[in-house]
Amino acid sequence: MTYFIKTNIIIYMLLVVAVGSATAQNSTSVFTVSGICGMCKARIEKAADSIGLTRATWDASTQMLTLDHTKAFDVEAAKRRILAAGHDTDNLRANQAAYEKLPACCQYHDEKNVHKSGGRDGHTVTGVIMRENDRGELSPIVNANVHWLEDPAINSRSDESGVFRIAHDAAYKRLIIGHAGLQPDTITVSDPQEVVVVTAQDNVLAEVTVSARRRSNYIAALSPTRLEVLTAQELFKAACCDLSESFETNASVDVVSSDAVTGSKQIQMLGLSGNYTQLTVENLPGPRGLATPLGLNSISGTWIESIQIGKGIGSVVNGFENIAGQINVELKKPGTSEKLFFNAYGNNMGRTDVNLNLAHSFNERWAGSLLLHDNFMYNKRMNFSDNGFRDAPVGNLFSGVSRWKYEDGKGFILQFGVKFLSDDRTGGEIDFNPATDKLTQNRYGLAFDIERYEAFAKIGYVFPQHTQRSIGLQLSGTAYNQTSYFGIRTYDADQQNAYANLIYQDILGTVVHKYRTGLSMQYDRYDERYLAEQFGRTEVVPGAFFEYTFSPSDKFDVVAGIRGDYNNLYGWFATPRLHLRYQPIAGTTFRLSGGRGQRTANIFAENTAALASARIVRIVAANTAENAYGLKPEVAWNTGISFDQSFRLFQREASFSTEFFRNDFTNQVVVDYENPRELAIYNLDGQSYSNSLQTELRFMPLPHFETRLAYRFFDVKTTYSDKLLQKPLVARHRGFANLAYTPHSGGWHFDYTLNITGQKRLPSTAANPINYRMSDYSKAYVTMNAQVSKTIGKVRPFDLYIGGENLTNFFQQNPVLAADQPFSEFFDTSLLWGPLTGRMFYAGIRFSLD
């Protein structure tokens, strides 16, 4: 671990010194660039920007671009980028296709251009409203609403080119510009003779000179799938020390403790276990397989740039395992993240987190970053229920990422890096001492020692003359090792994984018809040793996929995909998937989705609660050495429909959404806790399904005061030994509220979250002695979290934050059955239905350098 840190820091320091000494001298370059307006100016200066550039200034009157730069800056590469953006440079003419993609008001060769024709008389203000996609390409926004704040009766709409004209009076100074699905903003018109340029990026409308208020949590309006995006600002609403804590202010995803002693957590989405949700990191496989139980703890919240939550079936491009949804985590990128970011956190329960992010751009082509996370927990006596067992294992978790990026300016991009995780923790009874009590019946204890290594690479090429055409290769490989014991039981496991995904995408004639196709390979080798039994398998799954997108307008999309894969254990299978988005009128969006998913269960890693209990694990299969534990793969069909409506409430933007998803399993590996003496695992024989309904209202009752209210209903049933029963430990009813207030000035941020959790059915304990029984249903309960943060300073600002979790102080009183007899047959840590710990307070500091 120490070698990993020292090696990376030394590499960074040497490269920074070497590159810094080579780029100390500044130069100035001047050349002609064709353009016509302020929007052209912003585009040209943005295209020129790269490593080593100090300043770029384009003058519309002289058509001259002046660049102040160091020797590391490549002037010819800047010219190529400007040509690719659609602007002529010196004697070189931009590609005609790139020029034609420019907004009508920016087409400088057109004699009828609004700028050349004067654009307005003395009593009219003219402007243009465009949408910018992830590639920086612009398209007009039609029918945007424009009116004066001083006189709303004077209003206008943008035409098919995104251009609007509105009558002006000397008393009118502020324009309100809005469009369905986009956050509006107020623009001050300081010079009515200037063309007002407004762009929409990440669903936020903003003038170049206006600071936009980007929402921290939003629905991607143009995505065919219902994609919810959590930005870094959303993650700052809570401590978010790791990924498992990054969903506390979100209504769609639940993160719950798997049991009462191991500290492992799992995602729940659409009422299903996180095993059915595909977790990816920048669209590469995230912690999966044996790493699933503790994988959420391995990704630091301070590493995260954004999180995309896609409910229901996903794209065939990302594989076949997605059943309930996909969560993709985007990490901070070299070259765009802060040069330094530091975070320190501590709470009253004895936990400390320290995070350090370093990033540096070495020259125009190379950039690198180092992300470090260290978690300490040494309070052995935390025991809210007073049952003699630690509520959280103690020890240390360290993880790090070293990543690099290379871009040649001609379309080739290479990203690669390595990740490392070390997790060493001990839990059990408060007085457990591994030196004297390990694997004995002196005192109950558990421990796990985990190491995970990963290498990854993403190689891409965008064809310069055909920017819609690209080819990419995604690669990753992991090695996972775990040694652990639970009382007098042992569980050791190893996993090696390799993944490759080759993707080619292009258009068919026009951007109305797009497609992606490619090949994939997934390799997993497992070796598990539980008690005296050994379970091993090698699973190899090559596959191919094709996905077609039909987008005749920004109101309608159809995405149809199919993939075929061959599993060496289970044979051939097909995965069809379909997504549809329709916007009949501005502000109203319908989405439909449907498709198939398949996965192989890892029964021990996914059920650590049983390993930590006295339950006997019984696999009901003819031959447990065949395939994966002798069981079939899990197969389900997911269908979903959603409705989003934007409107105005309290004279501000608001939205309402409702969604319904259903999963039908044709086969499922059933995990049966209904007999308190055992954990039975067998193939489904009967029905298994989940119905999920969610409604959500977002509005701003006051300026800068965001409010989100949500209600969820789950109907999840599975056949257990010929009986169709409600899935245990899943609440049918849930309520959610999040309030966020950020004053316009002062640097204060106030956040409050309320969660209401309804009753949950509990597995039967009727066969236990009366003092070791639980009721048939849990209690309903309410939890509250709150945080206040303050930004201090202007030149080198830093954030101080304090907060509290579970402010209602509700916790389960009896999380461990037979805690007084941990080696008896009644000992059970798996029936955790509520919070394990009570009220908790924390404080921290964040500091960054750009």
Short mmCIF file of C-alpha atoms in Angstrom, two decimals, residues 249-498:
data_model
loop_
_atom_site.label_atom_id
_atom_site.label_comp_id
_atom_site.label_asym_id
_atom_site.label_seq_id
_atom_site.Cartn_x
_atom_site.Cartn_y
_atom_site.Cartn_z
CA THR A 249 -30.46 12.15 -0.86
CA ASN A 250 -31.93 10.06 -3.68
CA ALA A 251 -35.41 8.52 -3.84
CA SER A 252 -34.69 5.81 -6.40
CA VAL A 253 -31.99 3.72 -4.72
CA ASP A 254 -31.88 2.24 -1.23
CA VAL A 255 -28.66 1.11 0.43
CA VAL A 256 -29.21 -1.24 3.37
CA SER A 257 -26.95 -3.27 5.64
CA SER A 258 -26.87 -6.93 4.68
CA ASP A 259 -26.66 -8.17 8.26
CA ALA A 260 -25.97 -7.08 11.83
CA VAL A 261 -22.23 -7.83 12.15
CA THR A 262 -20.20 -7.79 8.90
CA GLY A 263 -20.73 -4.16 7.86
CA SER A 264 -21.52 -5.17 4.27
CA LYS A 265 -24.13 -3.16 2.39
CA GLN A 266 -26.23 -3.74 -0.70
CA ILE A 267 -28.21 -1.68 -3.17
CA GLN A 268 -31.95 -2.19 -3.58
CA MET A 269 -33.62 -0.94 -6.75
CA LEU A 270 -37.19 -1.61 -7.89
CA GLY A 271 -37.61 -3.71 -4.75
CA LEU A 272 -34.89 -6.16 -5.82
CA SER A 273 -31.48 -6.91 -4.37
CA GLY A 274 -28.50 -5.07 -5.79
CA ASN A 275 -27.37 -8.33 -7.37
CA TYR A 276 -29.82 -7.54 -10.17
CA THR A 277 -28.50 -4.00 -10.72
CA GLN A 278 -25.50 -3.68 -13.00
CA LEU A 279 -22.82 -1.51 -11.36
CA THR A 280 -20.31 0.00 -13.77
CA VAL A 281 -17.49 2.51 -13.40
CA GLU A 282 -17.25 4.62 -16.55
CA ASN A 283 -19.10 1.81 -18.36
CA LEU A 284 -16.52 -0.77 -17.33
CA PRO A 285 -17.47 -3.52 -14.85
CA GLY A 286 -17.51 -2.24 -11.27
CA PRO A 287 -17.23 -4.44 -8.17
CA ARG A 288 -19.02 -7.63 -9.18
CA GLY A 289 -18.98 -11.34 -8.45
CA LEU A 290 -17.26 -12.02 -5.13
CA ALA A 291 -16.59 -8.29 -4.62
CA THR A 292 -20.30 -7.41 -4.56
CA PRO A 293 -20.94 -7.43 -0.75
CA LEU A 294 -18.19 -4.96 0.17
CA GLY A 295 -17.72 -3.31 -3.22
CA LEU A 296 -19.81 -0.24 -2.40
CA ASN A 297 -17.31 0.69 0.31
CA SER A 298 -14.37 0.63 -2.11
CA ILE A 299 -15.26 3.70 -4.21
CA SER A 300 -14.74 7.00 -2.42
CA GLY A 301 -17.43 9.65 -2.75
CA THR A 302 -14.77 12.31 -3.37
CA TRP A 303 -13.61 10.47 -6.51
CA ILE A 304 -17.03 10.73 -8.12
CA GLU A 305 -17.81 13.27 -10.83
CA SER A 306 -21.38 12.08 -11.36
CA ILE A 307 -23.65 9.04 -11.01
CA GLN A 308 -26.15 7.97 -13.66
CA ILE A 309 -29.07 5.84 -12.46
CA GLY A 310 -30.93 4.01 -15.21
CA LYS A 311 -33.99 2.06 -14.11
CA GLY A 312 -35.24 -0.98 -15.94
CA ILE A 313 -33.47 -2.74 -18.73
CA GLY A 314 -30.31 -1.12 -20.13
CA SER A 315 -28.43 -1.02 -23.42
CA VAL A 316 -27.19 -4.24 -25.04
CA VAL A 317 -23.85 -2.48 -25.54
CA ASN A 318 -23.13 -2.77 -21.81
CA GLY A 319 -23.79 -6.49 -21.58
CA PHE A 320 -26.53 -8.93 -20.62
CA GLU A 321 -26.48 -8.93 -16.78
CA ASN A 322 -28.65 -5.83 -16.22
CA ILE A 323 -32.11 -6.85 -14.92
CA ALA A 324 -33.41 -4.16 -12.52
CA GLY A 325 -31.28 -1.27 -13.76
CA GLN A 326 -27.81 0.13 -14.17
CA ILE A 327 -25.78 2.48 -11.99
CA ASN A 328 -22.82 4.02 -13.77
CA VAL A 329 -20.24 5.95 -11.77
CA GLU A 330 -18.16 8.58 -13.55
CA LEU A 331 -14.89 9.31 -11.75
CA LYS A 332 -13.05 12.60 -11.89
CA LYS A 333 -11.02 12.84 -15.08
CA PRO A 334 -7.38 13.79 -15.59
CA GLY A 335 -7.14 17.21 -17.19
CA THR A 336 -10.59 18.41 -16.05
CA SER A 337 -10.67 17.78 -12.29
CA GLU A 338 -9.11 19.89 -9.55
CA LYS A 339 -5.32 19.85 -9.31
CA LEU A 340 -5.70 19.05 -5.64
CA PHE A 341 -8.71 18.01 -3.59
CA PHE A 342 -8.53 17.11 0.08
CA ASN A 343 -11.31 15.88 2.35
CA ALA A 344 -11.19 14.87 6.00
CA TYR A 345 -14.19 13.46 7.88
CA GLY A 346 -14.82 12.23 11.40
CA ASN A 347 -17.88 11.18 13.39
CA ASN A 348 -18.74 10.62 17.02
CA MET A 349 -18.78 6.84 16.54
CA GLY A 350 -15.05 6.63 15.94
CA ARG A 351 -14.87 6.61 12.15
CA THR A 352 -12.36 8.74 10.23
CA ASP A 353 -12.04 9.18 6.47
CA VAL A 354 -9.21 10.94 4.63
CA ASN A 355 -9.25 11.53 0.88
CA LEU A 356 -6.68 13.07 -1.44
CA ASN A 357 -7.07 13.67 -5.19
CA LEU A 358 -4.16 14.89 -7.31
CA ALA A 359 -4.37 15.79 -11.01
CA HIS A 360 -1.96 17.35 -13.46
CA SER A 361 -1.84 18.11 -17.17
CA PHE A 362 1.73 17.48 -18.23
CA ASN A 363 1.39 18.88 -21.75
CA GLU A 364 -1.22 19.21 -24.47
CA ARG A 365 -1.49 15.46 -24.89
CA TRP A 366 -0.83 13.87 -21.49
CA ALA A 367 -2.71 14.20 -18.20
CA GLY A 368 -2.80 12.05 -15.09
CA SER A 369 -4.45 11.81 -11.70
CA LEU A 370 -4.10 9.96 -8.43
CA LEU A 371 -7.15 9.27 -6.22
CA LEU A 372 -6.61 8.03 -2.65
CA HIS A 373 -9.08 6.99 0.05
CA ASP A 374 -8.35 5.82 3.60
CA ASN A 375 -11.02 4.74 6.09
CA PHE A 376 -10.34 4.02 9.76
CA MET A 377 -12.71 2.54 12.34
CA TYR A 378 -11.28 1.63 15.74
CA ASN A 379 -14.21 2.01 18.16
CA LYS A 380 -14.66 -1.56 19.37
CA ARG A 381 -17.39 -0.70 21.87
CA MET A 382 -20.06 0.82 19.62
CA ASN A 383 -23.14 -1.20 20.52
CA PHE A 384 -26.46 0.67 20.42
CA SER A 385 -28.63 -2.38 21.11
CA ASP A 386 -26.47 -3.33 24.11
CA ASN A 387 -26.32 -6.98 23.03
CA GLY A 388 -22.55 -7.36 23.39
CA PHE A 389 -21.80 -7.27 19.65
CA ARG A 390 -20.01 -4.48 17.76
CA ASP A 391 -22.34 -2.63 15.43
CA ALA A 392 -19.52 -2.23 12.91
CA PRO A 393 -16.29 -4.15 12.40
CA VAL A 394 -13.08 -2.27 13.19
CA GLY A 395 -10.03 -1.92 11.02
CA ASN A 396 -8.81 -0.10 7.95
CA LEU A 397 -9.85 0.14 4.31
CA PHE A 398 -7.48 1.73 1.79
CA SER A 399 -8.16 2.17 -1.92
CA GLY A 400 -6.45 4.08 -4.69
CA VAL A 401 -6.66 4.81 -8.41
CA SER A 402 -3.84 5.94 -10.68
CA ARG A 403 -5.16 6.94 -14.10
CA TRP A 404 -3.74 8.52 -17.24
CA LYS A 405 -5.08 10.09 -20.41
CA TYR A 406 -3.46 10.68 -23.80
CA GLU A 407 -5.08 12.62 -26.67
CA ASP A 408 -3.25 13.39 -29.90
CA GLY A 409 -5.67 16.09 -31.15
CA LYS A 410 -6.37 14.07 -34.30
CA GLY A 411 -9.14 11.84 -32.94
CA PHE A 412 -7.15 9.25 -30.97
CA ILE A 413 -7.80 9.00 -27.22
CA LEU A 414 -6.23 6.59 -24.73
CA GLN A 415 -7.19 6.25 -21.07
CA PHE A 416 -5.66 3.66 -18.76
CA GLY A 417 -4.92 3.08 -15.11
CA VAL A 418 -4.74 0.76 -12.13
CA LYS A 419 -6.82 0.40 -8.96
CA PHE A 420 -6.00 -1.15 -5.62
CA LEU A 421 -8.09 -2.07 -2.57
CA SER A 422 -7.05 -3.44 0.83
CA ASP A 423 -9.78 -4.11 3.41
CA ASP A 424 -8.82 -5.63 6.77
CA ARG A 425 -11.53 -5.67 9.45
CA THR A 426 -12.51 -7.57 12.58
CA GLY A 427 -15.95 -7.77 14.20
CA GLY A 428 -18.08 -9.85 16.51
CA GLU A 429 -18.38 -9.60 20.27
CA ILE A 430 -16.99 -6.45 21.89
CA ASP A 431 -14.33 -8.35 23.86
CA PHE A 432 -13.32 -10.63 20.97
CA ASN A 433 -9.52 -10.90 20.68
CA PRO A 434 -8.27 -12.59 17.49
CA ALA A 435 -5.02 -13.61 19.20
CA THR A 436 -6.84 -15.86 21.70
CA ASP A 437 -10.37 -16.32 20.38
CA LYS A 438 -10.07 -16.83 16.60
CA LEU A 439 -11.92 -19.98 15.41
CA THR A 440 -12.70 -20.99 19.00
CA GLN A 441 -15.87 -20.86 21.08
CA ASN A 442 -14.31 -18.54 23.67
CA ARG A 443 -15.99 -15.53 22.08
CA TYR A 444 -17.68 -15.05 18.74
CA GLY A 445 -15.62 -13.15 16.21
CA LEU A 446 -15.36 -12.59 12.49
CA ALA A 447 -12.75 -11.09 10.21
CA PHE A 448 -12.04 -10.63 6.56
CA ASP A 449 -8.86 -9.68 4.76
CA ILE A 450 -9.51 -8.59 1.16
CA GLU A 451 -7.21 -7.43 -1.60
CA ARG A 452 -8.41 -6.41 -5.05
CA TYR A 453 -6.26 -5.31 -8.01
CA GLU A 454 -7.57 -3.93 -11.28
CA ALA A 455 -6.09 -2.64 -14.52
CA PHE A 456 -8.20 -0.93 -17.16
CA ALA A 457 -7.91 0.82 -20.51
CA LYS A 458 -10.22 2.64 -22.92
CA ILE A 459 -8.96 3.21 -26.45
CA GLY A 460 -10.97 5.31 -28.87
CA TYR A 461 -10.72 6.95 -32.27
CA VAL A 462 -13.10 9.54 -33.75
CA PHE A 463 -12.78 9.91 -37.51
CA PRO A 464 -11.90 13.60 -38.14
CA GLN A 465 -13.88 13.86 -41.38
CA HIS A 466 -16.84 11.91 -39.97
CA THR A 467 -17.34 13.00 -36.37
CA GLN A 468 -20.34 10.69 -35.95
CA ARG A 469 -18.13 7.68 -36.72
CA SER A 470 -15.95 6.21 -34.00
CA ILE A 471 -14.47 2.98 -32.75
CA GLY A 472 -13.59 2.12 -29.17
CA LEU A 473 -12.12 -0.74 -27.16
CA GLN A 474 -12.80 -1.17 -23.44
CA LEU A 475 -10.53 -3.48 -21.44
CA SER A 476 -10.31 -4.43 -17.79
CA GLY A 477 -8.86 -7.17 -15.64
CA THR A 478 -9.23 -7.81 -11.91
CA ALA A 479 -7.80 -10.14 -9.30
CA TYR A 480 -9.69 -10.58 -6.01
CA ASN A 481 -8.58 -12.49 -2.92
CA GLN A 482 -10.50 -12.91 0.35
CA THR A 483 -9.69 -14.83 3.50
CA SER A 484 -12.35 -14.72 6.21
CA TYR A 485 -13.91 -16.51 9.15
CA PHE A 486 -17.26 -16.24 10.94
CA GLY A 487 -17.23 -17.78 14.40
CA ILE A 488 -15.84 -21.26 13.78
CA ARG A 489 -16.66 -21.24 10.05
CA THR A 490 -14.18 -20.27 7.35
CA TYR A 491 -14.76 -18.87 3.88
CA ASP A 492 -11.89 -18.15 1.48
CA ALA A 493 -12.30 -17.13 -2.13
CA ASP A 494 -10.41 -16.02 -5.23
CA GLN A 495 -11.69 -14.51 -8.47
CA GLN A 496 -9.96 -13.50 -11.67
CA ASN A 497 -11.91 -11.51 -14.23
CA ALA A 498 -11.13 -10.23 -17.72
#
